[in-house]
Each structure stands twice: as C-alpha cells, then as structure tokens.
Coordinates of N, CA and C in Angstrom, one line a residue:
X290 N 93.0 108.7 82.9 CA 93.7 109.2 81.7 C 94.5 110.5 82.0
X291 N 95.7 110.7 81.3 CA 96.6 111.9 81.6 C 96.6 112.9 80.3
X292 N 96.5 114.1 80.4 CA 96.7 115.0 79.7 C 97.8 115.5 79.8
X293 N 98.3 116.7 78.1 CA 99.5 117.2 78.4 C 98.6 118.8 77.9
X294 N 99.4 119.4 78.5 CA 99.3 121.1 78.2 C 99.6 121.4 76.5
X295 N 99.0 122.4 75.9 CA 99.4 122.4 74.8 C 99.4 123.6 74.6
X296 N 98.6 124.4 75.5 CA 98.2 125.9 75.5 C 98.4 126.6 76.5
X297 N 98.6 127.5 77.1 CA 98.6 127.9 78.3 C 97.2 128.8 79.0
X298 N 96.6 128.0 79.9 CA 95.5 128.8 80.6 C 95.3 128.6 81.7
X299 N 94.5 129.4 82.3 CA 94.0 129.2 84.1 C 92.5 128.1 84.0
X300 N 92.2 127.1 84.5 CA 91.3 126.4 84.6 C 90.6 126.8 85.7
X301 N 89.7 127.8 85.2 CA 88.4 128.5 86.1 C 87.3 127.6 86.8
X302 N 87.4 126.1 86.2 CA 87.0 125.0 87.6 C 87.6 124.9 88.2
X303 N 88.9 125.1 88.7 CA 89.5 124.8 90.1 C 90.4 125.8 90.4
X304 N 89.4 126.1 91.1 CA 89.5 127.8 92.0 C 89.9 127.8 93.6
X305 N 91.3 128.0 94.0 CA 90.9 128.1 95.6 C 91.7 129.1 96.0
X306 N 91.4 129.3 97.5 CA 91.9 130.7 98.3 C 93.1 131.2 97.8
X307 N 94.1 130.2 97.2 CA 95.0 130.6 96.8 C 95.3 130.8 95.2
X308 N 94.7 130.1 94.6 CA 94.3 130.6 93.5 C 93.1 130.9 93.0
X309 N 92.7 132.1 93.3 CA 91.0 132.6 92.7 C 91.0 132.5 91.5
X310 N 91.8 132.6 90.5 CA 91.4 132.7 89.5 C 91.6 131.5 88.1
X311 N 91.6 130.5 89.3 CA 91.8 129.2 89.1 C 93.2 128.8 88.7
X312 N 93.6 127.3 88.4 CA 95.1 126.8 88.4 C 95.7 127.7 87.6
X313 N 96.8 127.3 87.3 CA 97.3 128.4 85.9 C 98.2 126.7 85.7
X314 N 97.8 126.6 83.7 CA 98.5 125.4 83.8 C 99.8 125.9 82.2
X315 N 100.9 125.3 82.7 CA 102.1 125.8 81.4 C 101.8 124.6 80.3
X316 N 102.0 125.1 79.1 CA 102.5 124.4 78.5 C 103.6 123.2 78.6
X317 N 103.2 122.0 78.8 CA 104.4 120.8 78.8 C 103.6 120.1 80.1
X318 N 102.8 120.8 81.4 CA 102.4 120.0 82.3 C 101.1 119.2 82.0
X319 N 101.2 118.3 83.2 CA 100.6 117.4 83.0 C 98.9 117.8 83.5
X320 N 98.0 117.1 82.6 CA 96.5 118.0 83.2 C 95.7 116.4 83.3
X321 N 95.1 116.8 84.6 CA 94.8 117.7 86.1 C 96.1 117.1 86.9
X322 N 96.1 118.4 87.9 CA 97.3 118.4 88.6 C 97.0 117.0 89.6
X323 N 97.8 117.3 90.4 CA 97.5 115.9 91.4 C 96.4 116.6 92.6
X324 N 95.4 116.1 92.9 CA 94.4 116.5 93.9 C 93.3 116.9 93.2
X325 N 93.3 117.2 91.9 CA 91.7 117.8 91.2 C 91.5 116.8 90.1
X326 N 90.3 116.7 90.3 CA 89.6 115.2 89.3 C 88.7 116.2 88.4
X327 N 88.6 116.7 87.4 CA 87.7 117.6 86.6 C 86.8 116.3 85.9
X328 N 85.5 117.2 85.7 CA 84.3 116.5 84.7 C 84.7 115.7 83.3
X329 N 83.9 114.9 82.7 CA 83.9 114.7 81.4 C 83.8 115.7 80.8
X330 N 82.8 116.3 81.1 CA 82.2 117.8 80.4 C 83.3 118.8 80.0
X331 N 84.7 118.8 81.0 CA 85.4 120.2 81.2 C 86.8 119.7 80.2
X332 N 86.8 118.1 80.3 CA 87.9 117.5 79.4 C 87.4 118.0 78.2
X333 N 86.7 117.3 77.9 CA 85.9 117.6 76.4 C 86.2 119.1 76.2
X334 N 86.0 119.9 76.7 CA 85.9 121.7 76.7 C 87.5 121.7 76.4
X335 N 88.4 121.1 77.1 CA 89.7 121.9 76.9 C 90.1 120.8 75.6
X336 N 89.1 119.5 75.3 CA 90.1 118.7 74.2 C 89.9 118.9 72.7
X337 N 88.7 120.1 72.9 CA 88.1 120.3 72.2 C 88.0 121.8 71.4
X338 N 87.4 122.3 70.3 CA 87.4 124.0 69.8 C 85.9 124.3 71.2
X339 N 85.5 123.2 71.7 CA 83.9 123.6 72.0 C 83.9 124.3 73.8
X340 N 84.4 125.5 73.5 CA 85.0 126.2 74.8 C 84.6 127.6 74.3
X341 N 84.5 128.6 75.3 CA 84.4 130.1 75.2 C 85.9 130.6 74.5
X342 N 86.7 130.1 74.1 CA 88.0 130.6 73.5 C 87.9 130.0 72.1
X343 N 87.5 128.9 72.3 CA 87.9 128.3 70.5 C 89.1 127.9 70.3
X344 N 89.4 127.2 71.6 CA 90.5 126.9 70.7 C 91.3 125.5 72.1
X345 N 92.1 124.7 70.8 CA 92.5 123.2 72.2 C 93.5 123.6 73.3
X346 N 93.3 122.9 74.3 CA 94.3 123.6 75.8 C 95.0 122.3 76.0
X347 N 94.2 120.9 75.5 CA 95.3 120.3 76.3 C 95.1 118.0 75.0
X348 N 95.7 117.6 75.3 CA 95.9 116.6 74.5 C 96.0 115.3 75.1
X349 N 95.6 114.4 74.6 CA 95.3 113.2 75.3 C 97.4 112.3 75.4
X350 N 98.1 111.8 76.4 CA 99.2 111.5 76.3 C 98.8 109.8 76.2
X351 N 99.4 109.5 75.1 CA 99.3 108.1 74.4 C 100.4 107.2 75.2
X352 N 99.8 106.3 76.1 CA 101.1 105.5 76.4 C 101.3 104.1 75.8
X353 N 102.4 104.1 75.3 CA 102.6 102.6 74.0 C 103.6 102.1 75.3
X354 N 103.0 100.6 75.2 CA 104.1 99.7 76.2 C 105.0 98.9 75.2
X355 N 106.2 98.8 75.7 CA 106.9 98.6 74.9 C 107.3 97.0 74.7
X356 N 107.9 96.7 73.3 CA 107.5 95.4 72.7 C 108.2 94.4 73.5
X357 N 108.1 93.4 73.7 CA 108.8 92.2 74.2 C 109.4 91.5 73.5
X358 N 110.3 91.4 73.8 CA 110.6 90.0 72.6 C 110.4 88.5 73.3
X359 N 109.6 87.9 72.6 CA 109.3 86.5 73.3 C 110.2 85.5 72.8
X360 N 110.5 84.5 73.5 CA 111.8 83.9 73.1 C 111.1 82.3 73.0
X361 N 111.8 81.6 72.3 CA 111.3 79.9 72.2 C 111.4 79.2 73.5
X362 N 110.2 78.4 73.6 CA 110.6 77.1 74.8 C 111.7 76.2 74.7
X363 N 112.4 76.7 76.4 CA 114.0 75.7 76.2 C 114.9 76.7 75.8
X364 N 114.8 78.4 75.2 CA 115.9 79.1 74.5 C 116.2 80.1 75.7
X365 N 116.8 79.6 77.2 CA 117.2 80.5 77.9 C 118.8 80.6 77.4
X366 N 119.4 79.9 77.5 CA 121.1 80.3 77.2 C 121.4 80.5 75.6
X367 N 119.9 80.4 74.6 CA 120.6 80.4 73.3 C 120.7 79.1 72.8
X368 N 120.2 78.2 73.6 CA 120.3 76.6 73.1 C 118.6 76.3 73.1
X369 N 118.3 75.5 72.1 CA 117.1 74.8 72.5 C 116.9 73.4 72.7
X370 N 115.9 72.7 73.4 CA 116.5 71.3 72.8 C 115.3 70.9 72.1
X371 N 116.5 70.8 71.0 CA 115.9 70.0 70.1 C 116.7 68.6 69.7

C-alpha cells in the first residue's frame, strides 16, 4: 500500500549515517521511500492522532482503475450480427 505526505516530518524509524535524525519526508511525497518497509504499528502512528505529536502525517492514496467500456459480441466495427 502507498501513502501520500500530508504533513511534513522526519520519521525517527529510519535513521541512517546519513540521516541521523531520520528521513525527512515533504509534503506531496510518497511514504515509505523506496528501500524502507516500516511496521503496521508506525503506519497506524503516522495515519493516525495516536503519535507523540497528535496529529496525521500521512494518508492512504486510493487507486480507482479506470472504467471500461465493454462492448457487444460481434460489435468490433460498430456492426453486430444480428
């Protein structure tokens, strides 16, 4: 599942040499980056008020596939046979 940013914050589970003080994620990107898999537990935390801040960081991105239009048997050129 893909998340969108909604808030701007550093995610203090994924911390490395180059970022100690974890990712820093903008508003509009996509959450988790590519290479970090975070917990149920930490989704919940950012999808949620139920965090040390109070408040949501990031939003579930809804993907709608889009409609088809299904056509009659026999209706390739717009003719059927009937």
């Amino acid at each position: 599942m893909s998340y969108k940013v909604i808030r701007n914050f550093s995610d203090l589970n994924d911390r490395s040499a180059k970022e100690p003080n974890g990712h820093f994620y903008t508003v509009g990107e996509k959450y988790p980056r590519e290479g970090y898999i975070p917990t149920k537990q930490r989704i919940q935390s950012l999808t949620t008020t139920k965090n040390t801040c109070g408040e949501v960081f990031i939003e579930e991105i809804k993907v709608t596939k889009p409609r088809v239009k299904k056509s009659r048997v026999g209706d390739v050129d717009g003719r059927t046979d009937e």
